[in-house]
């Protein structure tokens, strides 16, 4: 029995070895000695297999939710009241935190860039470096991570609480599909809000970097802006926008899936919320790398 | 008419329903009794179309539910009203919008008609004038009443009640039982009530079915159930615990090790 328990948890190596030694004493056969490494391997592969299956199952659930959501958008009536409420919740209420983050990222990036560029007398190129970095990478990533933390957690917690208090079942019993009522308004609100939030964050970052560069670090404002206009392209903005468009789907599907699959009362809601934020953030960072590589082929930097 | 035959359901390889056979006629008031965790609520959720059975058949008005998708179930769900154990009111909506929810979703009535219908059902459940309150401001009994109003506002032909009196004081429980009877008589609906409260069961039901070990053990009128010779039924309806329930406690007192008192 203990051996079986240890197979389920092969990392508990002390117990594992002890249990095998005890069983050796009771059954000192040659077959058992031969079986020992096999059993250890079996435990490892069982764990690995269950992890892989769990991950595939999770991806499948997120994929099915996304398919159901797109089907709902094109075949079901859109709930405008809920969508507007979500735009307010996701977009308007996230604005202060997103602007603050954008401002300080712009400031610190401008300062660091200036310190390095100043060594090679390229002070006025701080402007384009900041604007391109903010437009292509920092703006989309920082804004998406902040929104995933603020809004993704709220989505998972709200839907998860509805699920454990039978409110999702109540929706279903009233002949309303949870995806139509809970997921689609959030998805549309996120797809509309996140690009706007990102643009505002980038704008704030650039304005703050200009103020710092010109008023504090003493760079000539005219050159700063002139170089920024020359080197920053509309393609940089498009790249950022395409990325946040993808990130908005990631945040909504991962967070809503965690909420809808939530089980186990308050503890389950807490776990779903944490997992929603962690999974969304990791997915955003991984997707960002591949999006950068892919977009660099279509829209060369 | 609800026909259930050979219904099986397991959760993570643990069987809960092991071949339920049950038929509920029109306008009947069936009370399903059984011990905690015996699968009463699971059976009710199957009838509401909220769970899919592993095998078996479930027909409502001669329409098979088992093969239908989530969206295909919606027309059938409109015939059914469900009162959940904790009422399951939508936290973000006030009483009016909770009750009006299904009417607003259907969009067949005007705002004035919806207002009139909501006021009518809130009066029926004795919650008139409380429209602007949020669920958090209501007591347990009030929440159940609002849940009931929400379930009947669409004029269903079948009403399902999941433990309607659990957690309520005897007076409030009595008022909920009377409301269930009133619903059944005034609106001529088929009622299925899941409970382990025998006072409710005798008061509401014109038939009582006992679920035990995932199957319907016995079914009959309240009188027939009271006279049933099966010791399991007698122990349950008279609230007598079986000797085996106390084994763990007794063995613990005697210092013996059992599954119940073994150190974990």
Coordinates of C-alpha atoms in Angstrom, one line a residue:
Chain A
X1 CA 0.0 0.0 0.0
X2 CA 2.8 2.3 1.0
X3 CA 4.7 1.4 -2.1
X4 CA 1.7 2.3 -4.1
X5 CA 1.4 5.6 -2.4
X6 CA 5.1 6.3 -3.1
X7 CA 4.6 5.4 -6.8
X8 CA 2.1 8.3 -6.9
X9 CA 4.7 10.5 -5.3
X10 CA 8.1 9.3 -6.6
X11 CA 9.9 12.5 -5.5
X12 CA 9.5 11.3 -1.9
X13 CA 12.7 9.4 -2.4
X14 CA 13.4 8.5 1.3
X15 CA 10.0 6.8 1.8
X16 CA 10.3 5.3 -1.6
X17 CA 13.7 3.6 -0.9
X18 CA 12.5 2.6 2.7
X19 CA 9.4 1.0 1.4
X20 CA 11.3 -0.9 -1.2
X21 CA 13.9 -2.1 1.4
X22 CA 11.0 -3.4 3.6
X23 CA 9.4 -5.2 0.7
X24 CA 12.8 -6.7 -0.2
X25 CA 13.0 -8.1 3.3
X26 CA 9.6 -9.7 2.9
X27 CA 10.2 -10.8 -0.7
X28 CA 14.0 -11.1 -1.5
X29 CA 13.6 -12.4 -5.0
X30 CA 15.8 -11.8 -8.0
X31 CA 12.8 -10.6 -9.9
X32 CA 12.2 -7.9 -7.4
X33 CA 15.8 -6.5 -7.8
X34 CA 15.2 -6.5 -11.5
X35 CA 11.8 -4.8 -11.1
X36 CA 13.2 -2.0 -8.8
X37 CA 14.4 0.4 -11.6
X38 CA 11.4 -0.5 -13.7
X39 CA 9.0 0.5 -10.9
X40 CA 10.9 3.7 -10.3
X41 CA 10.6 4.5 -14.0
X42 CA 7.0 3.5 -14.0
X43 CA 6.4 6.0 -11.2
X44 CA 8.2 8.8 -13.0
X45 CA 6.4 8.1 -16.3
X46 CA 3.1 7.9 -14.5
X47 CA 3.6 11.3 -13.1
X48 CA 4.9 12.7 -16.5
X49 CA 2.0 11.1 -18.3
X50 CA -0.6 12.5 -15.9
X51 CA 1.0 16.0 -16.2
X52 CA 1.0 15.8 -20.0
X53 CA -2.6 14.5 -20.1
X54 CA -3.7 17.2 -17.7
X55 CA -2.0 19.9 -19.8
X56 CA -3.6 18.6 -23.0
X57 CA -7.0 18.4 -21.3
X58 CA -6.6 22.0 -20.1
X59 CA -5.6 23.2 -23.6
X60 CA -8.6 21.3 -25.0
X61 CA -11.0 23.0 -22.5
X62 CA -9.6 26.5 -23.4
X63 CA -9.9 25.7 -27.1
X64 CA -13.5 24.4 -26.7
X65 CA -14.4 27.6 -24.8
X66 CA -12.9 29.7 -27.6
X67 CA -14.9 27.8 -30.3
X68 CA -18.1 28.1 -28.3
X69 CA -17.5 31.9 -27.8
X70 CA -16.8 32.6 -31.5
X71 CA -19.9 30.5 -32.4
X72 CA -21.9 32.5 -29.9
X73 CA -20.7 35.9 -31.3
X74 CA -21.9 35.0 -34.8
X75 CA -25.1 33.1 -34.0
X76 CA -26.5 34.5 -30.8
X77 CA -27.8 37.9 -29.8
X78 CA -25.2 40.2 -28.2
X79 CA -26.0 41.4 -24.7
X80 CA -25.2 45.1 -25.0
X81 CA -26.0 46.0 -21.4
X82 CA -23.5 43.5 -20.1
X83 CA -20.9 44.4 -22.8
X84 CA -21.1 48.1 -21.9
X85 CA -20.8 47.3 -18.2
X86 CA -17.7 45.2 -18.9
X87 CA -16.2 47.9 -21.1
X88 CA -16.6 50.2 -18.1
X89 CA -15.2 47.6 -15.7
X90 CA -12.3 46.4 -17.9
X91 CA -11.5 49.6 -19.8
X92 CA -12.4 52.7 -17.7
X93 CA -11.6 51.3 -14.3
X94 CA -8.2 49.9 -15.5
X95 CA -7.2 53.3 -16.9
X96 CA -5.5 54.8 -13.8
X97 CA -3.3 51.8 -13.1
X98 CA -2.4 51.4 -16.8
X99 CA -1.5 55.1 -17.2
X100 CA 0.6 55.0 -14.0
X101 CA 2.5 51.9 -15.2
X102 CA 3.0 53.4 -18.7
X103 CA 4.3 56.6 -17.2
X104 CA 6.9 55.0 -15.0
X105 CA 8.0 52.5 -17.6
X106 CA 8.5 55.5 -20.0
X107 CA 10.4 57.4 -17.3
X108 CA 12.7 54.6 -16.3
X109 CA 13.4 53.4 -19.8
X110 CA 14.2 57.0 -20.9
X111 CA 16.6 57.4 -18.0
X112 CA 18.4 54.2 -18.6
X113 CA 18.6 54.8 -22.4
X114 CA 20.0 58.3 -21.8
X115 CA 22.6 57.0 -19.4
X116 CA 24.0 54.6 -22.0
X117 CA 23.5 56.8 -25.1
X118 CA 25.1 59.8 -23.3
X119 CA 28.4 57.8 -23.2
X120 CA 28.5 57.8 -27.0
X121 CA 27.0 61.3 -27.5
X122 CA 23.7 60.0 -28.9
X123 CA 21.5 61.8 -26.3
X124 CA 18.8 62.8 -28.8
X125 CA 18.3 59.3 -30.0
X126 CA 16.8 58.5 -26.6
X127 CA 13.4 59.6 -28.0
X128 CA 13.2 57.0 -30.8
X129 CA 14.6 54.2 -28.6
X130 CA 11.9 54.9 -26.0
X131 CA 9.0 55.3 -28.5
X132 CA 9.9 52.1 -30.5
X133 CA 10.5 50.0 -27.4
X134 CA 7.2 51.2 -25.9
X135 CA 5.2 50.8 -29.1
X136 CA 6.6 47.3 -30.0
X137 CA 7.2 45.6 -26.7
X138 CA 7.0 47.4 -23.4
X139 CA 3.6 49.0 -23.9
X140 CA 1.7 45.9 -25.1
X141 CA 3.4 43.6 -22.6
X142 CA 3.2 45.8 -19.5
X143 CA -0.4 46.8 -20.2
X144 CA -1.5 43.2 -20.9
X145 CA 0.2 41.9 -17.7
X146 CA -1.4 44.7 -15.6
X147 CA -4.9 44.0 -17.2
X148 CA -4.4 40.2 -16.7
X149 CA -3.6 40.8 -13.1
X150 CA -6.5 43.2 -12.4
X151 CA -9.2 42.0 -14.8
X152 CA -8.3 38.4 -15.4
X153 CA -8.3 37.8 -11.6
X154 CA -11.6 39.5 -11.3
X155 CA -13.1 37.4 -14.1
X156 CA -11.9 34.1 -12.7
X157 CA -13.1 35.1 -9.1
X158 CA -16.5 36.4 -10.2
X159 CA -17.4 33.5 -12.5
X160 CA -15.8 31.0 -10.1
X161 CA -18.0 32.3 -7.3
X162 CA -21.0 32.1 -9.5
X163 CA -20.1 28.6 -10.3
X164 CA -19.6 27.4 -6.7
X165 CA -22.8 29.1 -5.5
X166 CA -24.9 27.5 -8.3
X167 CA -25.5 30.8 -10.1
X168 CA -24.0 29.4 -13.3
X169 CA -26.4 26.5 -13.1
X170 CA -29.3 28.9 -12.4
X171 CA -28.4 30.7 -15.6
X172 CA -28.5 27.4 -17.5
X173 CA -31.8 26.4 -15.8
X174 CA -33.2 29.8 -17.1
X175 CA -32.3 28.7 -20.6
X176 CA -29.3 31.1 -20.9
X177 CA -26.0 29.7 -22.1
X178 CA -23.2 30.8 -19.7
X179 CA -20.9 31.5 -22.6
X180 CA -23.4 33.9 -24.2
X181 CA -24.0 35.8 -20.9
X182 CA -20.7 35.6 -19.1
X183 CA -17.9 35.1 -21.7
X184 CA -18.9 36.9 -24.9
X185 CA -19.5 40.4 -23.3
X186 CA -16.2 40.1 -21.5
X187 CA -14.4 39.1 -24.7
X188 CA -15.8 41.9 -26.8
X189 CA -15.2 44.4 -24.0
X190 CA -11.5 43.2 -23.7
X191 CA -10.9 43.2 -27.4
X192 CA -12.2 46.8 -27.6
X193 CA -10.5 48.1 -24.4
X194 CA -7.1 46.5 -24.3
X195 CA -5.8 48.1 -27.6
X196 CA -7.1 51.5 -26.4
X197 CA -5.5 51.1 -23.0
X198 CA -2.2 50.1 -24.6
X199 CA -2.2 53.1 -26.9
X200 CA -2.9 55.4 -23.9
X201 CA -0.2 53.7 -21.9
X202 CA 2.3 54.1 -24.7
X203 CA 1.3 57.8 -25.2
X204 CA 1.7 58.5 -21.5
X205 CA 5.1 56.8 -21.4
X206 CA 6.3 58.8 -24.4
X207 CA 5.1 62.1 -22.9
X208 CA 6.7 61.3 -19.6
X209 CA 9.9 60.3 -21.2
X210 CA 9.9 63.6 -23.2
X211 CA 9.4 65.6 -20.0
X212 CA 12.2 63.8 -18.2
X213 CA 14.6 64.0 -21.1
X214 CA 14.0 67.7 -21.8
X215 CA 13.3 69.1 -18.4
X216 CA 15.6 67.0 -16.2
X217 CA 18.3 65.4 -18.4
X218 CA 18.7 68.5 -20.6
X219 CA 18.2 67.0 -24.1
X220 CA 17.1 69.5 -26.7
X221 CA 13.3 69.0 -27.1
X222 CA 13.3 69.8 -30.9
X223 CA 15.9 67.2 -31.7
X224 CA 14.3 64.7 -29.3
X225 CA 10.9 64.9 -31.2
X226 CA 12.5 65.2 -34.6
X227 CA 14.5 61.9 -34.2
X228 CA 11.4 60.3 -32.7
X229 CA 9.3 61.1 -35.7
X230 CA 12.0 60.0 -38.1
X231 CA 12.7 56.6 -36.6
X232 CA 9.3 55.7 -35.2
X233 CA 7.0 54.2 -37.9
X234 CA 3.3 53.4 -38.1
X235 CA 4.4 49.7 -38.4
X236 CA 5.7 49.9 -34.8
X237 CA 2.3 50.9 -33.6
X238 CA 0.6 48.2 -35.7
X239 CA 3.0 45.5 -34.3
X240 CA 2.0 46.5 -30.8
X241 CA -1.7 46.6 -31.7
X242 CA -1.7 43.1 -33.3
X243 CA 0.0 41.7 -30.2
X244 CA -2.5 43.1 -27.7
X245 CA -5.3 42.0 -29.9
X246 CA -4.0 38.4 -29.5
X247 CA -3.3 39.0 -25.7
X248 CA -6.9 40.1 -25.1
X249 CA -8.2 36.7 -26.3
X250 CA -5.6 34.9 -24.1
X251 CA -6.6 36.8 -21.0
X252 CA -10.4 36.3 -21.5
X253 CA -10.3 32.6 -22.5
X254 CA -7.9 31.5 -19.8
X255 CA -9.6 33.5 -17.0
X256 CA -13.1 32.6 -17.9
X257 CA -12.2 28.9 -18.4
X258 CA -10.7 28.9 -14.9
X259 CA -13.9 30.5 -13.5
X260 CA -16.3 28.1 -15.3
X261 CA -14.3 25.0 -14.3
X262 CA -13.9 26.2 -10.7
X263 CA -14.7 23.6 -8.0
X264 CA -14.3 23.4 -4.2
X265 CA -15.8 26.5 -2.6
X266 CA -13.7 29.4 -1.5
X267 CA -10.5 27.5 -1.7
X268 CA -11.3 26.6 -5.3
X269 CA -12.1 30.2 -6.2
X270 CA -8.8 31.3 -4.8
X271 CA -6.9 28.6 -6.7
X272 CA -8.8 29.5 -9.9
X273 CA -8.0 33.2 -9.5
X274 CA -4.3 32.5 -8.9
X275 CA -4.0 30.1 -11.8
X276 CA -5.9 32.5 -14.1
X277 CA -3.4 35.3 -13.5
X278 CA -0.3 33.0 -13.6
X279 CA -1.4 31.1 -16.8
X280 CA -2.5 34.3 -18.5
X281 CA 0.8 36.1 -17.7
X282 CA 3.0 33.1 -18.8
X283 CA 0.9 32.7 -22.0
X284 CA 1.3 36.4 -22.8
X285 CA 5.1 36.3 -22.4
X286 CA 5.5 33.1 -24.5
X287 CA 3.0 34.3 -27.2
X288 CA 4.8 37.7 -27.3
X289 CA 8.1 36.0 -28.2
X290 CA 6.6 34.0 -31.1
X291 CA 4.5 37.0 -32.2
X292 CA 7.6 39.2 -32.3
X293 CA 9.5 36.6 -34.4
X294 CA 6.5 36.1 -36.7
X295 CA 5.7 39.8 -37.1
X296 CA 9.3 40.6 -37.8
X297 CA 9.0 38.6 -41.0
X298 CA 5.7 40.4 -42.1
X299 CA 6.5 43.8 -40.7
X300 CA 10.3 44.1 -40.6
X301 CA 11.6 46.4 -37.8
Chain B
X1 CA -44.7 13.5 -17.8
X2 CA -41.2 12.6 -16.7
X3 CA -39.8 9.1 -17.4
X4 CA -36.5 8.0 -16.1
X5 CA -35.2 4.5 -16.8
X6 CA -31.9 2.8 -15.8
X7 CA -30.1 6.1 -15.1
X8 CA -26.5 5.8 -14.2
X9 CA -24.0 8.5 -13.1
X10 CA -20.6 8.3 -11.6
X11 CA -18.2 11.1 -10.6
X12 CA -14.5 10.2 -10.9
X13 CA -15.3 6.5 -11.0
X14 CA -17.5 6.8 -7.8
X15 CA -21.0 5.6 -8.8
X16 CA -23.8 7.9 -7.5
X17 CA -26.8 6.7 -9.4
X18 CA -26.9 3.0 -10.2
X19 CA -29.9 2.5 -12.4
X20 CA -32.7 4.8 -11.3
X21 CA -36.2 4.1 -12.6
X22 CA -38.9 6.6 -11.9
X23 CA -42.0 8.0 -13.6
X24 CA -43.7 11.2 -12.6
X25 CA -47.1 12.0 -13.8
X26 CA -48.6 15.4 -14.7
X27 CA -49.6 17.5 -11.7
X28 CA -48.1 15.0 -9.3
X29 CA -46.2 16.1 -6.2
X30 CA -43.3 13.7 -5.8
X31 CA -41.0 14.0 -2.9
X32 CA -37.6 12.2 -3.2
X33 CA -36.1 11.4 0.2
X34 CA -32.8 9.7 1.1
X35 CA -29.7 10.2 3.3
X36 CA -27.1 12.9 2.7
X37 CA -24.9 12.1 -0.3
X38 CA -27.2 9.4 -1.7
X39 CA -27.6 11.3 -5.0
X40 CA -31.0 13.1 -4.6
X41 CA -29.7 16.4 -5.8
X42 CA -27.8 14.7 -8.6
X43 CA -31.0 13.1 -9.8
X44 CA -32.8 16.4 -9.7
X45 CA -30.0 18.1 -11.7
X46 CA -30.4 15.4 -14.3
X47 CA -34.1 16.1 -14.6
X48 CA -33.3 19.9 -14.9
X49 CA -30.9 19.0 -17.7
X50 CA -27.9 20.4 -15.8
X51 CA -26.1 17.0 -15.7
X52 CA -25.7 14.4 -18.4
X53 CA -26.1 10.7 -17.3
X54 CA -23.4 8.2 -18.2
X55 CA -26.1 5.7 -19.4
X56 CA -29.9 5.5 -19.3
X57 CA -32.8 7.4 -20.5
X58 CA -34.6 10.5 -19.4
X59 CA -37.7 11.7 -21.2
X60 CA -39.7 14.8 -20.5
X61 CA -43.1 15.0 -22.4
X62 CA -41.8 12.1 -24.6
X63 CA -38.7 14.0 -25.6
X64 CA -35.3 12.3 -24.8
X65 CA -32.9 14.6 -23.1
X66 CA -29.8 12.5 -23.0
X67 CA -28.8 13.1 -26.6
X68 CA -29.5 16.8 -26.7
X69 CA -26.7 19.5 -26.7
X70 CA -26.6 22.3 -24.2
X71 CA -28.4 24.7 -26.6
X72 CA -30.9 22.1 -27.7
X73 CA -31.9 21.7 -24.1
X74 CA -33.0 25.3 -23.7
X75 CA -36.6 24.9 -25.0
X76 CA -37.1 22.1 -22.5
X77 CA -35.5 24.1 -19.7
X78 CA -38.1 26.8 -20.3
X79 CA -40.8 24.3 -19.2
X80 CA -38.9 23.7 -15.9
X81 CA -38.5 25.9 -12.9
X82 CA -35.7 25.2 -10.4
X83 CA -35.4 26.3 -6.8
X84 CA -31.8 25.7 -5.9
X85 CA -30.7 24.8 -2.4
X86 CA -29.1 28.2 -1.7
X87 CA -31.6 30.0 -4.0
X88 CA -28.6 30.8 -6.3
X89 CA -29.8 34.4 -6.8
X90 CA -27.6 36.6 -9.0
X91 CA -25.5 38.7 -6.6
X92 CA -25.0 41.6 -9.0
X93 CA -28.8 42.0 -9.7
X94 CA -31.5 43.3 -7.3
X95 CA -34.6 41.3 -6.5
X96 CA -36.6 42.8 -9.5
X97 CA -33.9 42.0 -12.1
X98 CA -33.4 38.5 -10.6
X99 CA -37.0 37.7 -11.0
X100 CA -37.4 39.5 -14.3
X101 CA -34.2 37.8 -15.7
X102 CA -35.8 35.1 -17.9
X103 CA -38.5 37.5 -19.2
X104 CA -35.9 40.1 -20.1
X105 CA -33.8 37.4 -21.8
X106 CA -36.8 36.1 -23.8
X107 CA -37.7 39.7 -25.0
X108 CA -41.3 38.8 -25.8
X109 CA -42.9 41.1 -23.3
X110 CA -42.8 44.9 -23.0
X111 CA -41.2 46.5 -19.9
X112 CA -44.6 47.3 -18.5
X113 CA -45.8 43.7 -18.9
X114 CA -42.5 42.4 -17.3
X115 CA -43.0 44.8 -14.4
X116 CA -46.6 43.6 -13.9
X117 CA -45.6 39.9 -14.0
X118 CA -42.7 40.4 -11.6
X119 CA -45.0 42.3 -9.1
X120 CA -47.6 39.5 -9.4
X121 CA -45.2 36.6 -8.6
X122 CA -43.5 38.6 -5.8
X123 CA -46.9 39.1 -4.3
X124 CA -47.6 35.3 -4.6
X125 CA -44.4 34.6 -2.6
X126 CA -45.0 37.4 -0.1
X127 CA -42.1 39.6 -1.3
X128 CA -44.0 42.5 -2.7
X129 CA -42.2 45.9 -2.2
X130 CA -38.7 44.3 -1.9
X131 CA -37.8 44.8 -5.5
X132 CA -34.9 47.1 -5.0
X133 CA -33.0 45.0 -2.4
X134 CA -29.9 43.1 -3.3
X135 CA -29.6 39.4 -2.5
X136 CA -27.0 40.2 0.2
X137 CA -29.6 42.2 2.1
X138 CA -32.1 39.3 2.3
X139 CA -32.5 36.5 4.9
X140 CA -32.3 32.8 4.0
X141 CA -36.1 32.5 3.8
X142 CA -36.5 35.7 1.8
X143 CA -33.8 34.4 -0.7
X144 CA -35.7 31.2 -1.1
X145 CA -38.9 33.1 -1.8
X146 CA -37.2 35.3 -4.4
X147 CA -35.7 32.1 -5.9
X148 CA -39.2 30.6 -6.1
X149 CA -40.6 33.8 -7.7
X150 CA -37.8 33.7 -10.3
X151 CA -38.5 30.0 -11.0
X152 CA -42.3 30.5 -11.5
X153 CA -42.2 33.8 -13.4
X154 CA -42.0 32.0 -16.7
X155 CA -45.0 29.8 -15.8
X156 CA -43.2 26.4 -16.0
X157 CA -45.2 23.2 -16.1
X158 CA -42.6 21.3 -14.0
X159 CA -41.1 22.7 -10.7
X160 CA -38.0 21.2 -9.1
X161 CA -37.2 22.0 -5.5
X162 CA -33.7 21.1 -4.1
X163 CA -33.9 21.0 -0.3
X164 CA -36.3 23.9 -0.1
X165 CA -36.4 24.0 3.7
X166 CA -32.8 23.2 4.6
X167 CA -31.3 25.8 6.9
X168 CA -34.6 27.5 7.7
X169 CA -36.3 27.8 11.1
X170 CA -39.5 25.6 11.4
X171 CA -41.9 28.6 10.9
X172 CA -40.2 29.8 7.7
X173 CA -39.9 26.2 6.5
X174 CA -43.6 25.8 7.0
X175 CA -44.3 28.9 5.0
X176 CA -42.1 27.6 2.1
X177 CA -43.9 24.2 2.2
X178 CA -47.3 26.1 2.0
X179 CA -45.9 28.1 -0.9
X180 CA -44.9 24.9 -2.7
X181 CA -48.4 23.5 -2.2
X182 CA -50.0 26.7 -3.4
X183 CA -47.8 26.7 -6.6
X184 CA -48.8 23.1 -7.3
X185 CA -52.6 23.7 -6.7
X186 CA -53.0 27.2 -8.2
X187 CA -50.8 26.7 -11.3
X188 CA -51.3 22.9 -11.7
X189 CA -47.6 22.2 -12.1
X190 CA -45.8 18.9 -11.6
X191 CA -43.6 19.2 -8.6
X192 CA -40.5 17.2 -7.6
X193 CA -39.1 18.0 -4.2
X194 CA -35.8 16.7 -2.9
X195 CA -35.6 16.7 0.9
X196 CA -34.6 14.8 4.0
X197 CA -37.0 16.8 6.1
X198 CA -39.9 14.3 6.7
X199 CA -42.3 17.1 7.9
X200 CA -42.0 18.7 4.5
X201 CA -42.2 15.3 2.8
X202 CA -45.5 14.4 4.4
X203 CA -46.9 17.9 4.0
X204 CA -46.0 18.4 0.3
X205 CA -46.0 15.0 -1.3
X206 CA -48.8 12.9 -2.7
X207 CA -46.1 10.4 -3.5
X208 CA -42.8 9.7 -1.8
X209 CA -39.8 7.9 -3.3
X210 CA -36.8 6.9 -1.3
X211 CA -33.4 6.9 -3.0
X212 CA -30.9 4.5 -1.4
X213 CA -27.6 3.1 -2.8
X214 CA -28.2 5.0 -6.1
X215 CA -31.5 3.3 -6.8
X216 CA -35.2 4.0 -5.9
X217 CA -35.7 1.7 -3.0
X218 CA -39.4 2.2 -2.5
X219 CA -42.1 4.5 -3.9
X220 CA -45.6 5.1 -2.7
X221 CA -48.1 7.4 -1.0
X222 CA -47.0 9.0 2.3
X223 CA -49.2 6.4 4.2
X224 CA -47.7 3.5 2.3
X225 CA -44.2 4.7 3.0
X226 CA -45.0 5.0 6.7
X227 CA -46.2 1.4 6.8
X228 CA -43.4 0.0 4.7
X229 CA -41.7 -2.9 6.3
X230 CA -38.2 -2.2 5.0
X231 CA -36.0 -1.4 8.0
X232 CA -33.9 1.1 6.0
X233 CA -37.1 3.1 5.2
X234 CA -38.3 2.9 8.8
X235 CA -34.9 4.0 10.2
X236 CA -34.8 6.9 7.8
X237 CA -38.3 8.2 8.3
X238 CA -38.1 7.9 12.0
X239 CA -34.6 9.4 12.2
X240 CA -33.1 6.4 13.8
X241 CA -29.4 5.9 13.1
X242 CA -28.2 2.4 12.2
X243 CA -25.8 0.6 14.5
X244 CA -23.1 0.6 11.8
X245 CA -23.1 4.5 11.9
X246 CA -21.8 4.3 15.5
X247 CA -19.2 1.6 14.9
X248 CA -16.4 4.1 14.5
X249 CA -17.4 6.0 17.7
X250 CA -17.8 2.8 19.7
X251 CA -14.5 1.3 18.5
X252 CA -12.7 4.6 19.2
X253 CA -14.0 4.5 22.8
X254 CA -12.7 0.9 23.1
X255 CA -9.4 1.9 21.7
X256 CA -9.7 -0.3 18.6
X257 CA -8.4 0.9 15.3
X258 CA -10.9 1.3 12.4
X259 CA -11.0 3.1 9.2
X260 CA -12.8 6.0 10.9
X261 CA -10.4 6.5 13.8
X262 CA -7.1 5.4 12.1
X263 CA -4.4 8.1 12.3
X264 CA -4.0 9.9 9.0

